[in-house]
Amino acid sequence: MAKQQFQAESKRLLEMMINSIYTQKEIFLRELISNASDAIDKIYYRALTDDKLVFNKDDYFIKLKPDKASRTLTITDTGIGMTKDELENNLGVIAKSGSYAFKNENEIKDGHNIIGQFGVGFYSAFMVADVVTVTSRALGSDEAYKWESQGADGYTVEPCEKDAVGTEIILKIKENTEDEQYDEYLDEYRLKTIIKKYSDFIRYPIKMDITSSRPKEGSEGEFEDYTEEQTVNSMVPIWRKNKSELTDEDYENFYVEKRYGFDKPVSHIHIKADGAVVYNAILYIPEKTPFDYYTKEYEKGLELYSNGVLIMNKCADLLPDYFSFVKGMVDSEDLSLNISRELLQHDRQLKMIAKNIQSKIKSQLQSLLKDEREKYEKFYESFGRQLKFGVYNEYGMHKDVLQDLLLFTSSKEKKLVTLDEYVSRMPEDQKYIYYAAGESVERLEKLPQTELVLDKGYEILYFTDDIDEFAIKMIMSYKDKEFKSVSSGDLGIEADAAEEKAEADDNKELFAAMKELLSGKVKEVKASKRLKSHPVCLSTEGELSIEMEKVLSAMPGSDGQAVKADKVLEINVGHEVFKSLQKAYESDKEKLGLFTNLLYNQALLIEGLPIADPVEFTNDICKVMV
Ligand SMILES: Nc1ncnc2c1ncn2[C@@H]1O[C@H](COP(=O)(O)OP(=O)(O)OP(=O)(O)O)[C@@H](O)[C@H]1O
């Protein structure tokens, strides 16, 4: 019998695939099972319109039979089968979806992702098999044909016997090589795992004869092997079920089963979209961060299914970075099975799904925040930082989506509050949203700079995350109220102007002398408007705050030499210490130097900044003591 040649494109693709170093050879099974399931679907649809054809569910299945002795894996289906022409046309020509990317020679040279890039379905069998034999009998035909190929050099088709309608594919599994254990495709357990992974939700039963062991009847301690036909896949995926049929426990079990995380999610979202784009999705908002969450290693993404078949483990395009914590899956009938990563990015359907998902996640978070605050706070403790990064990233482009999801500790409420809650409580005369940035709430509560703002009865938001102040700089204002650090030069709180001027004039020379002594360290020394009981503090002028300076200097590569905030040393002229300063200025310049250094170093300590020379500082204290 004459050997038919594959069409040129198919031939080259086959060669590449067989020799490709594609790591996931196991996907051949997914492809063959999907084809089998499609073939059964075709009978099912035919039966809907053909009265003579009855679709009896129990007659339709896919069966896998590994045989170690003959090194074969047989995949049988009771689907629509193929005629001689169909065998030649369908298996001799590359699938249409494949032709598209095939044209791009450059992509092909890199053998890695070849299978992901083409609609190669059936051909993937050659990744694991030396010989592929397809025996098929089409619905309504008495004849059966056998198609056989050993790969790139072509195929043969000849008549054969086959009792039932459907297709049987026999793969002669390759011998093991140094790099590849092909034996695993003959192993019951391994095959079961692959089916579970990719094809668990195929609508028809995928059967296998499974051999297990059981205690032998009538004897003690003896076991016997027995073989039983089992259905390996679970068939109806939870996401296709109605929400009303499912309990919270069902969703939690699915989370565990899919190993989305080891925690208990705070919430789930079940989407059944039936509009412009049709898809089902189950998404989870986790409670705890995965161990690698805030590292570069963490990969965001949702599982992507095409009509019940897994096509991608982590489809990153479905989630924006700021919602990278969301776990779950999406199943859409509108996506092609073999769609590649690159093509996916441009897929209009996928973009629509992603947009849709994003707004669902946001509204879920919002309703958690509104109705289940405690749960939201648990979530926020883990992922609040990510939301704040989201506000900061891309020049604040996403701030409108995210700002209402932020929480900060309030000086007044002693708990986390939203920006909206803060603004709605603001007294009429309060111009700004005040915040203080520092290491911890405990430290911030004692920060001298907060005195005036608190004295006025205003609320302060405590920022304790590195990212907080940077994120707020992106938001700039919320509901027309600007943000203001309690350490910034002008607090926008009216003081007695006449009194202020007098103090400033009176002490002008003293402050100038102190500035001289602290040359290069501070931009200015001045009388403080914000201090009530504390003698001294630092404030800043300009955009960069002391907290931001700390964050920037701690960054890798800065060597502590990052940009510096413009610091102002503020002195409380109502404090006893100030009198000592004045006295020293009049009569003892050396003492003025000593006091100035001491006050400056104290201000640094309050801010949590390092002192340049701690030994000198302690010596200075001793000098004052004796
Ligand atoms: N088990 C089967 N029963 C009936 N027809 C089949 C079977 N397997 C393959 N075919 C036919 O061969 C064609 C080619 O299969 P192949 O897997 O290469 O591509 P595809 O399924 O059309 O697309 P994809 O690239 O998405 O898998 C199928 O479209 C189908 O018509």
XYZ file of C-alpha atoms and ligand atoms in Angstrom:
657
model
C 0.000 0.000 0.000
C 1.334 3.406 -0.997
C 2.395 5.692 1.745
C 0.712 9.089 1.682
C 2.796 12.137 2.451
C 1.716 14.654 4.989
C 1.105 18.100 3.585
C 4.248 20.179 3.666
C 3.271 22.326 6.634
C 2.137 19.369 8.671
C 5.320 17.533 7.925
C 7.559 20.280 9.169
C 5.498 20.823 12.225
C 5.586 17.156 13.021
C 9.341 17.029 12.744
C 9.662 19.955 15.029
C 7.297 18.557 17.528
C 8.865 15.159 17.690
C 12.264 16.717 18.253
C 11.027 19.552 20.372
C 12.292 19.940 23.854
C 8.868 20.939 25.023
C 8.714 19.900 28.637
C 5.057 19.141 29.051
C 4.757 16.061 26.920
C 1.875 14.943 29.108
C -0.499 17.322 27.322
C -0.842 14.834 24.460
C -3.405 13.063 26.606
C -5.407 16.211 27.119
C -5.479 16.727 23.343
C -6.591 13.208 22.499
C -9.224 13.149 25.219
C -10.564 16.520 24.049
C -10.842 15.213 20.505
C -12.697 12.143 21.785
C -15.049 14.303 23.811
C -15.672 16.546 20.764
C -16.489 13.445 18.738
C -19.108 12.375 21.293
C -20.474 15.916 21.366
C -21.020 15.660 17.634
C -23.269 12.624 18.084
C -25.089 14.362 20.865
C -25.812 17.415 18.703
C -26.781 15.221 15.776
C -29.291 13.403 18.013
C -30.950 16.683 18.913
C -32.138 17.125 15.340
C -32.241 13.540 14.089
C -35.268 11.584 15.345
C -33.785 8.257 14.317
C -30.801 8.766 16.564
C -31.234 8.348 20.293
C -28.516 9.614 22.581
C -28.352 7.235 25.470
C -25.901 8.784 27.889
C -24.560 5.490 29.205
C -23.386 4.414 25.748
C -20.943 7.273 25.446
C -17.582 7.221 27.121
C -13.846 7.414 26.594
C -11.659 4.536 27.670
C -7.955 4.401 28.355
C -6.043 1.135 28.345
C -2.338 1.048 29.077
C -0.513 -2.180 28.341
C 2.999 -2.407 29.654
C 3.789 -5.680 27.868
C 3.145 -4.290 24.385
C 4.090 -0.702 25.356
C 0.797 0.593 24.035
C -1.709 3.069 25.298
C -5.135 2.756 23.693
C -7.689 5.542 23.780
C -11.125 4.505 22.628
C -14.165 6.686 22.186
C -17.746 6.034 21.166
C -17.929 9.290 19.268
C -18.922 10.071 15.713
C -15.879 8.403 14.118
C -14.185 9.293 10.843
C -14.678 8.156 7.283
C -11.707 7.338 5.064
C -11.752 10.871 3.677
C -11.977 12.358 7.093
C -9.051 10.323 8.341
C -6.979 11.613 5.452
C -8.148 15.176 5.609
C -8.260 15.627 9.345
C -5.153 13.768 10.357
C -3.078 14.496 7.276
C -3.426 18.262 7.421
C -2.441 20.536 10.156
C -5.411 22.007 11.983
C -6.361 25.447 10.790
C -5.518 27.126 14.034
C -1.986 25.916 13.500
C -1.417 27.512 10.140
C -1.532 30.994 11.550
C 1.592 30.996 13.635
C 3.337 28.512 11.412
C 4.110 31.268 8.970
C 6.337 32.953 11.444
C 9.587 31.084 11.006
C 11.355 32.923 13.770
C 9.014 31.744 16.431
C 9.400 28.200 15.308
C 13.168 28.080 15.690
C 12.797 28.201 19.410
C 11.323 24.771 19.940
C 10.240 25.436 23.498
C 6.717 26.594 23.251
C 5.768 25.067 19.996
C 2.772 23.159 21.146
C 1.371 26.113 22.965
C 1.538 28.113 19.789
C -0.265 25.871 17.335
C -3.557 24.125 17.025
C -1.727 20.864 16.851
C -4.027 18.648 18.900
C -3.712 15.217 17.412
C -0.053 15.576 16.379
C 1.055 15.881 19.978
C 0.649 12.089 20.154
C 4.000 11.848 18.374
C 5.734 13.422 21.329
C 5.318 10.189 23.242
C 4.662 7.590 20.534
C 6.742 6.083 17.732
C 3.721 4.750 15.928
C 0.158 6.027 16.041
C -2.646 3.825 14.773
C -6.144 5.236 14.425
C -8.988 2.855 13.698
C -12.280 4.528 13.054
C -15.808 3.818 11.945
C -18.001 6.773 11.152
C -21.620 7.054 12.264
C -23.897 5.630 9.588
C -21.143 3.674 7.851
C -20.486 -0.076 7.732
C -16.847 0.369 6.801
C -13.951 1.001 9.095
C -10.474 2.266 8.264
C -7.096 2.150 9.840
C -4.793 5.145 9.625
C -1.225 4.590 10.693
C 1.857 6.739 10.884
C 5.343 6.585 12.282
C 5.731 10.322 12.257
C 7.179 12.647 9.699
C 7.587 10.206 6.827
C 3.881 9.922 6.093
C 0.880 7.716 6.801
C -1.110 4.811 5.399
C -4.855 4.243 5.307
C -6.446 0.834 4.758
C -9.796 -0.854 5.368
C -10.189 -2.845 8.565
C -12.780 -4.374 10.874
C -14.416 -2.459 13.679
C -17.648 -3.494 15.380
C -18.803 -0.284 16.906
C -18.977 3.301 15.702
C -16.204 5.419 17.127
C -12.447 5.774 17.157
C -9.623 3.841 18.717
C -6.166 5.351 18.899
C -3.249 3.103 19.740
C -0.026 4.787 20.734
C 3.125 2.732 20.629
C 4.903 4.444 23.480
C 8.546 5.386 22.918
C 11.391 3.690 24.739
C 12.807 5.553 27.722
C 15.711 7.862 27.049
C 18.221 9.430 29.397
C 16.074 12.533 29.746
C 12.621 11.131 29.447
C 10.773 8.313 31.176
C 8.131 7.446 28.601
C 7.148 4.475 30.771
C 5.098 6.811 32.879
C 2.480 6.993 30.113
C 1.825 3.311 30.693
C 1.374 3.730 34.413
C -2.201 3.666 35.706
C -1.581 6.042 38.527
C 0.306 8.575 36.422
C -2.357 8.518 33.717
C -5.023 9.057 36.327
C -3.140 12.087 37.632
C -2.831 13.582 34.159
C -6.537 13.094 33.515
C -7.414 14.693 36.837
C -5.158 17.618 36.083
C -6.356 18.502 32.604
C -9.524 16.678 31.811
C -11.366 16.294 35.089
C -14.394 18.166 33.821
C -14.853 16.520 30.455
C -18.597 15.878 30.255
C -18.332 12.153 29.439
C -16.867 9.443 31.647
C -13.178 8.697 31.112
C -12.845 5.090 32.146
C -9.883 2.972 33.102
C -9.462 -0.525 34.452
C -7.838 0.066 37.775
C -6.060 -2.673 39.621
C -6.144 -2.526 43.405
C -5.476 -4.866 46.241
C -7.950 -6.229 48.803
C -7.900 -8.769 51.654
C -8.488 -12.237 50.295
C -11.771 -13.714 51.370
C -11.549 -16.671 53.726
C -7.904 -16.131 54.561
C -6.111 -14.007 57.112
C -3.438 -11.485 56.246
C -3.495 -12.421 52.567
C -4.230 -9.970 49.800
C -5.309 -10.325 46.218
C -5.286 -8.019 43.228
C -8.536 -7.246 41.490
C -9.378 -5.098 38.517
C -12.353 -2.850 38.279
C -13.490 -0.345 35.702
C -13.566 3.127 37.214
C -14.525 6.533 35.978
C -11.551 8.741 36.622
C -12.932 12.218 35.941
C -15.521 14.041 38.035
C -17.402 15.225 34.925
C -19.587 18.033 36.246
C -17.436 20.900 37.332
C -18.559 22.845 40.346
C -18.515 26.069 38.321
C -21.195 24.757 36.005
C -23.511 23.996 38.900
C -26.067 26.482 40.136
C -25.034 28.660 43.013
C -28.167 27.587 44.880
C -26.977 23.967 44.801
C -23.678 24.822 46.427
C -22.766 25.473 50.032
C -19.869 27.504 51.424
C -18.293 24.189 52.272
C -18.409 23.087 48.633
C -16.502 26.198 47.641
C -13.996 25.726 50.434
C -13.460 22.109 49.430
C -12.806 23.146 45.859
C -10.219 25.657 47.114
C -8.438 22.909 49.003
C -8.792 20.381 46.203
C -7.262 22.754 43.692
C -4.525 23.694 46.150
C -5.164 27.365 45.656
C -3.880 27.949 49.182
C -3.514 26.457 52.626
C -5.676 29.073 54.283
C -9.424 29.392 54.415
C -10.471 32.038 51.903
C -12.361 35.025 53.335
C -14.724 35.071 50.423
C -15.579 33.530 47.077
C -17.135 34.866 43.889
C -19.022 32.570 41.550
C -19.602 34.210 38.180
C -21.882 32.851 35.490
C -21.616 35.398 32.729
C -24.059 35.051 29.890
C -23.776 38.373 28.149
C -21.415 39.612 25.459
C -18.909 37.081 26.644
C -19.908 33.725 28.063
C -17.863 32.277 30.888
C -18.004 30.718 34.313
C -15.566 31.563 37.046
C -14.944 30.801 40.669
C -12.647 33.251 42.370
C -11.352 33.381 45.901
C -10.116 36.154 48.108
C -7.574 34.478 50.362
C -7.030 35.325 53.991
C -3.305 34.790 54.228
C -0.413 35.630 51.958
C 1.363 32.721 50.286
C 4.909 32.511 51.650
C 6.387 34.035 48.493
C 3.675 36.610 47.938
C 5.700 39.767 48.373
C 8.645 38.435 46.367
C 9.552 38.388 42.701
C 8.966 34.631 42.624
C 5.234 34.954 43.136
C 3.272 34.368 39.954
C -0.212 35.777 39.708
C -2.871 34.234 37.510
C -6.053 32.216 37.251
C -6.517 28.755 35.838
C -7.944 29.010 32.379
C -10.241 26.355 30.939
C -11.674 26.138 27.493
C -14.962 24.357 27.768
C -13.939 22.236 30.720
C -10.385 21.557 29.557
C -7.486 23.182 31.324
C -5.419 25.231 28.893
C -3.301 27.294 31.233
C -2.340 26.966 34.864
C -1.743 30.618 35.550
C -3.212 33.012 33.069
C -1.698 36.278 34.261
C -3.626 38.422 31.806
C -6.820 37.791 33.711
C -5.729 39.688 36.806
C -4.327 43.175 37.288
C -1.250 43.295 39.541
C -3.125 44.987 42.344
C -5.496 42.016 42.571
C -2.704 39.464 42.145
C -3.777 37.743 45.376
C -7.000 36.434 43.829
C -7.059 32.682 43.200
C -9.390 30.635 41.109
C -10.397 29.636 37.617
C -12.178 30.793 34.510
C -13.882 28.539 31.973
C -15.028 29.903 28.658
C -16.399 28.253 25.574
C -15.220 31.142 23.481
C -11.529 30.351 23.770
C -9.602 28.032 21.529
C -8.036 25.040 23.225
C -4.530 25.548 22.002
C -4.374 29.250 22.322
C -0.857 30.425 23.030
C 0.263 32.889 25.606
C 1.096 35.511 23.020
C -2.141 35.127 21.162
C -4.023 35.237 24.427
C -2.798 38.705 25.211
C -4.526 39.974 22.122
C -7.635 37.933 22.552
C -10.635 40.223 22.697
C -12.736 37.733 24.634
C -10.068 37.326 27.214
C -9.739 41.069 27.645
C -13.454 41.357 28.182
C -13.384 38.565 30.736
C -10.471 40.207 32.535
C -12.289 43.532 32.715
C -15.406 41.886 33.950
C -13.564 39.914 36.594
C -11.771 42.993 37.813
C -15.000 44.840 38.518
C -16.485 41.784 40.229
C -13.475 41.540 42.534
C -13.716 45.198 43.366
C -17.400 45.021 44.232
C -16.846 41.899 46.298
C -14.147 43.672 48.297
C -16.376 46.679 48.702
C -19.261 44.648 50.022
C -16.952 42.803 52.393
C -15.723 46.143 53.660
C -19.259 47.382 54.115
C -20.991 44.290 55.484
C -18.288 42.053 56.897
C -15.713 44.434 58.230
C -13.924 41.926 60.395
C -13.318 39.618 57.445
C -12.204 42.507 55.313
C -9.705 43.580 57.941
C -8.264 40.082 58.031
C -7.848 40.199 54.288
C -6.447 43.731 54.488
C -3.847 42.742 57.030
C -2.442 40.338 54.432
C -3.016 42.169 51.184
C -3.534 45.840 52.087
C 0.038 46.507 51.064
C -0.660 45.144 47.606
C -3.619 47.501 47.212
C -1.396 50.408 48.250
C 1.284 49.337 45.787
C -1.484 49.290 43.228
C -2.314 52.915 44.013
C 1.345 53.911 43.764
C 2.287 51.951 40.638
C 1.949 53.321 37.138
C 1.857 56.894 38.396
C -1.360 56.463 40.268
C -3.306 55.271 37.250
C -5.448 52.897 39.291
C -6.040 55.100 42.308
C -9.715 55.595 41.531
C -10.331 51.852 41.550
C -8.471 51.332 44.783
C -8.635 54.354 47.074
C -11.933 53.378 48.674
C -10.510 49.991 49.598
C -7.716 51.467 51.724
C -7.665 51.478 55.510
C -5.436 53.348 57.937
C -5.320 53.452 61.737
C -7.095 56.485 63.129
C -5.757 58.441 66.106
C -9.298 59.066 67.229
C -11.012 55.745 66.608
C -7.957 53.648 67.536
C -8.862 51.286 64.717
C -8.708 51.058 60.940
C -10.822 53.573 59.057
C -11.465 54.319 55.405
C -10.696 57.664 53.797
C -14.397 58.212 53.388
C -15.036 57.668 57.081
C -12.251 60.110 57.923
C -13.501 62.846 55.604
C -17.115 62.471 56.675
C -16.084 63.194 60.293
C -13.894 66.218 59.533
C -14.894 69.413 61.394
C -15.776 72.276 59.105
C -12.667 74.320 59.829
C -10.299 71.418 59.090
C -8.635 71.958 55.743
C -6.523 68.834 55.358
C -6.501 65.099 55.893
C -3.660 64.775 58.423
C -1.338 61.847 58.617
C 1.767 60.860 60.513
C 4.213 58.356 59.081
C 6.421 56.140 61.226
C 7.348 52.700 62.362
C 4.392 51.779 64.513
C 1.172 53.196 65.886
C 2.696 53.159 69.391
C 5.572 55.370 68.285
C 3.383 57.674 66.260
C 1.079 58.241 69.198
C 4.021 59.770 71.041
C 5.336 61.829 68.152
C 5.747 65.487 69.238
C 4.735 66.764 65.796
C 1.177 65.527 66.308
C 0.556 67.765 69.323
C -0.995 70.768 67.637
C -3.191 68.764 65.267
C -4.477 66.589 68.107
C -4.914 69.654 70.298
C -7.226 71.092 67.666
C -9.295 67.920 67.962
C -8.426 66.745 64.476
C -8.029 63.109 63.577
C -4.693 61.765 62.306
C -4.201 58.739 60.073
C -1.194 56.703 61.140
C 0.904 55.391 58.262
C 3.040 52.461 59.300
C 3.765 50.779 55.968
C 6.734 51.946 53.876
C 4.493 52.360 50.890
C 1.802 54.443 52.612
C 3.170 57.917 52.092
C 4.238 57.152 48.525
C 0.754 55.891 47.712
C -0.890 58.920 49.287
C 1.300 61.234 47.228
C -0.314 59.603 44.179
C -3.841 60.103 45.473
C -2.991 63.740 46.386
C -6.496 64.577 47.534
C -9.604 62.692 48.501
C -13.032 64.297 48.111
C -11.304 67.648 47.517
C -9.306 67.406 50.730
C -5.558 67.335 50.367
C -3.343 65.123 52.492
C -0.947 66.785 54.891
C 1.809 65.266 56.955
C 1.901 66.434 60.575
C 5.623 67.039 60.014
C 5.207 69.287 57.014
C 6.189 72.947 57.181
C 2.766 74.498 56.989
C 0.026 72.621 58.789
C -2.716 74.943 57.642
C -3.727 75.662 61.223
C -4.161 79.328 62.091
C -1.984 80.630 64.926
C -1.800 84.059 66.466
C 0.077 85.889 63.732
C 1.259 88.846 65.845
C 2.609 86.623 68.589
C 4.360 84.476 66.065
C 6.080 87.363 64.380
C 7.304 88.753 67.681
C 8.775 85.384 68.670
C 10.422 85.005 65.325
C 11.925 88.485 65.422
C 13.092 88.168 69.013
C 14.984 84.997 68.410
C 16.184 85.513 64.881
C 19.855 85.707 65.772
C 19.767 82.776 68.137
C 18.201 80.561 65.471
C 20.714 81.765 62.898
C 23.566 80.853 65.258
C 22.081 77.383 65.822
C 21.662 76.858 62.087
C 25.314 77.795 61.665
C 26.286 75.223 64.285
C 24.234 72.559 62.493
C 25.492 73.579 59.124
C 24.592 71.114 56.361
C 22.327 69.114 58.655
C 19.223 71.288 58.722
C 17.806 73.814 56.345
C 16.451 76.011 59.082
C 16.033 76.391 62.824
C 12.794 78.049 63.888
C 10.211 78.515 66.610
C 7.671 75.707 66.469
C 3.971 76.269 66.051
C 3.057 72.650 66.536
C 4.832 71.744 69.783
C 2.970 72.014 73.047
C 4.870 70.033 75.695
C 7.898 68.668 73.847
C 11.001 70.850 73.520
C 12.063 69.944 70.007
C 11.146 68.156 66.782
C 12.074 67.908 63.124
C 9.799 68.920 60.304
C 10.394 69.023 56.586
C 10.000 71.401 53.726
C 9.119 70.249 50.243
C 7.809 66.972 48.895
C 10.146 64.522 50.553
C 9.362 63.569 54.132
C 11.674 62.016 56.690
C 9.834 58.689 56.416
C 10.269 58.696 52.648
C 13.957 59.466 53.084
C 14.224 56.440 55.374
C 12.534 54.162 52.862
C 14.655 55.404 49.988
C 17.925 55.068 51.896
C 17.035 51.518 52.917
C 16.633 50.513 49.281
C 19.251 48.218 47.827
C 22.004 50.136 46.075
C 21.406 53.441 47.821
C 24.199 52.851 50.406
C 22.290 55.155 52.701
C 23.155 58.004 50.381
C 19.720 58.482 48.875
C 18.086 61.864 48.517
C 17.665 63.695 51.774
C 14.574 65.466 53.057
C 14.922 69.186 53.758
C 14.850 69.123 57.536
C 13.834 71.969 59.825
C 14.707 71.914 63.518
C 11.718 73.275 65.408
C 12.161 74.595 68.942
C 9.347 74.986 71.434
C 9.905 78.543 72.660
C 7.435 77.983 75.480
C 9.547 75.211 76.959
C 11.962 75.624 79.895
C 14.791 74.339 77.758
C 14.457 77.326 75.483
C 15.390 79.653 78.336
C 18.627 77.736 78.784
C 19.297 78.131 75.107
C 18.772 81.877 75.268
C 21.053 82.129 78.282
C 23.779 80.130 76.623
C 23.536 82.245 73.492
C 24.068 85.413 75.564
C 26.892 84.228 77.759
C 28.407 80.887 76.798
C 28.833 80.048 73.118
C 30.390 76.674 73.902
C 27.302 75.691 75.846
C 25.112 76.810 72.975
C 27.009 74.396 70.740
C 26.524 71.618 73.269
C 22.776 72.276 73.695
C 22.189 72.636 69.959
C 23.840 69.295 69.247
C 21.903 67.634 72.037
C 18.568 68.957 70.823
C 19.301 68.042 67.227
C 20.274 64.500 68.170
C 17.170 64.166 70.337
C 15.042 65.214 67.388
C 16.757 62.566 65.252
C 16.085 59.898 67.867
C 12.413 60.819 68.056
C 12.191 60.360 64.303
C 13.917 57.004 64.493
C 16.859 58.333 62.492
C 20.430 57.293 63.268
C 22.729 59.609 65.191
C 25.960 60.272 63.350
C 28.157 59.874 66.451
C 26.456 58.114 69.399
C 29.612 58.290 71.555
C 29.786 62.037 71.212
C 26.092 62.211 72.043
C 26.468 60.285 75.309
C 29.532 62.349 76.200
C 27.451 65.474 75.618
C 24.793 64.203 78.020
C 27.475 63.575 80.646
C 28.777 67.094 80.201
C 25.333 68.455 81.051
C 25.056 66.165 84.058
C 28.275 67.187 85.811
N -11.299 10.782 18.269
C -11.724 11.437 17.194
N -12.951 11.170 16.671
C -13.409 11.842 15.594
N -12.704 12.779 14.935
C -11.485 13.076 15.391
C -10.914 12.432 16.532
N -9.681 12.940 16.732
C -9.486 13.854 15.781
N -10.551 13.969 14.975
C -10.725 14.860 13.827
O -9.456 15.334 13.462
C -9.436 16.750 13.474
C -8.066 17.250 13.795
O -7.774 17.071 15.158
P -6.750 17.972 15.902
O -6.715 17.576 17.320
O -5.466 17.916 15.186
O -7.309 19.428 15.739
P -8.642 20.062 16.333
O -9.183 19.211 17.425
O -9.553 20.370 15.199
O -8.130 21.429 16.894
P -7.197 21.636 18.151
O -5.925 22.078 17.585
O -7.895 22.655 18.935
O -7.050 20.322 18.872
C -10.535 17.132 14.417
O -11.049 18.399 14.137
C -11.570 16.052 14.187
O -12.383 16.365 13.075
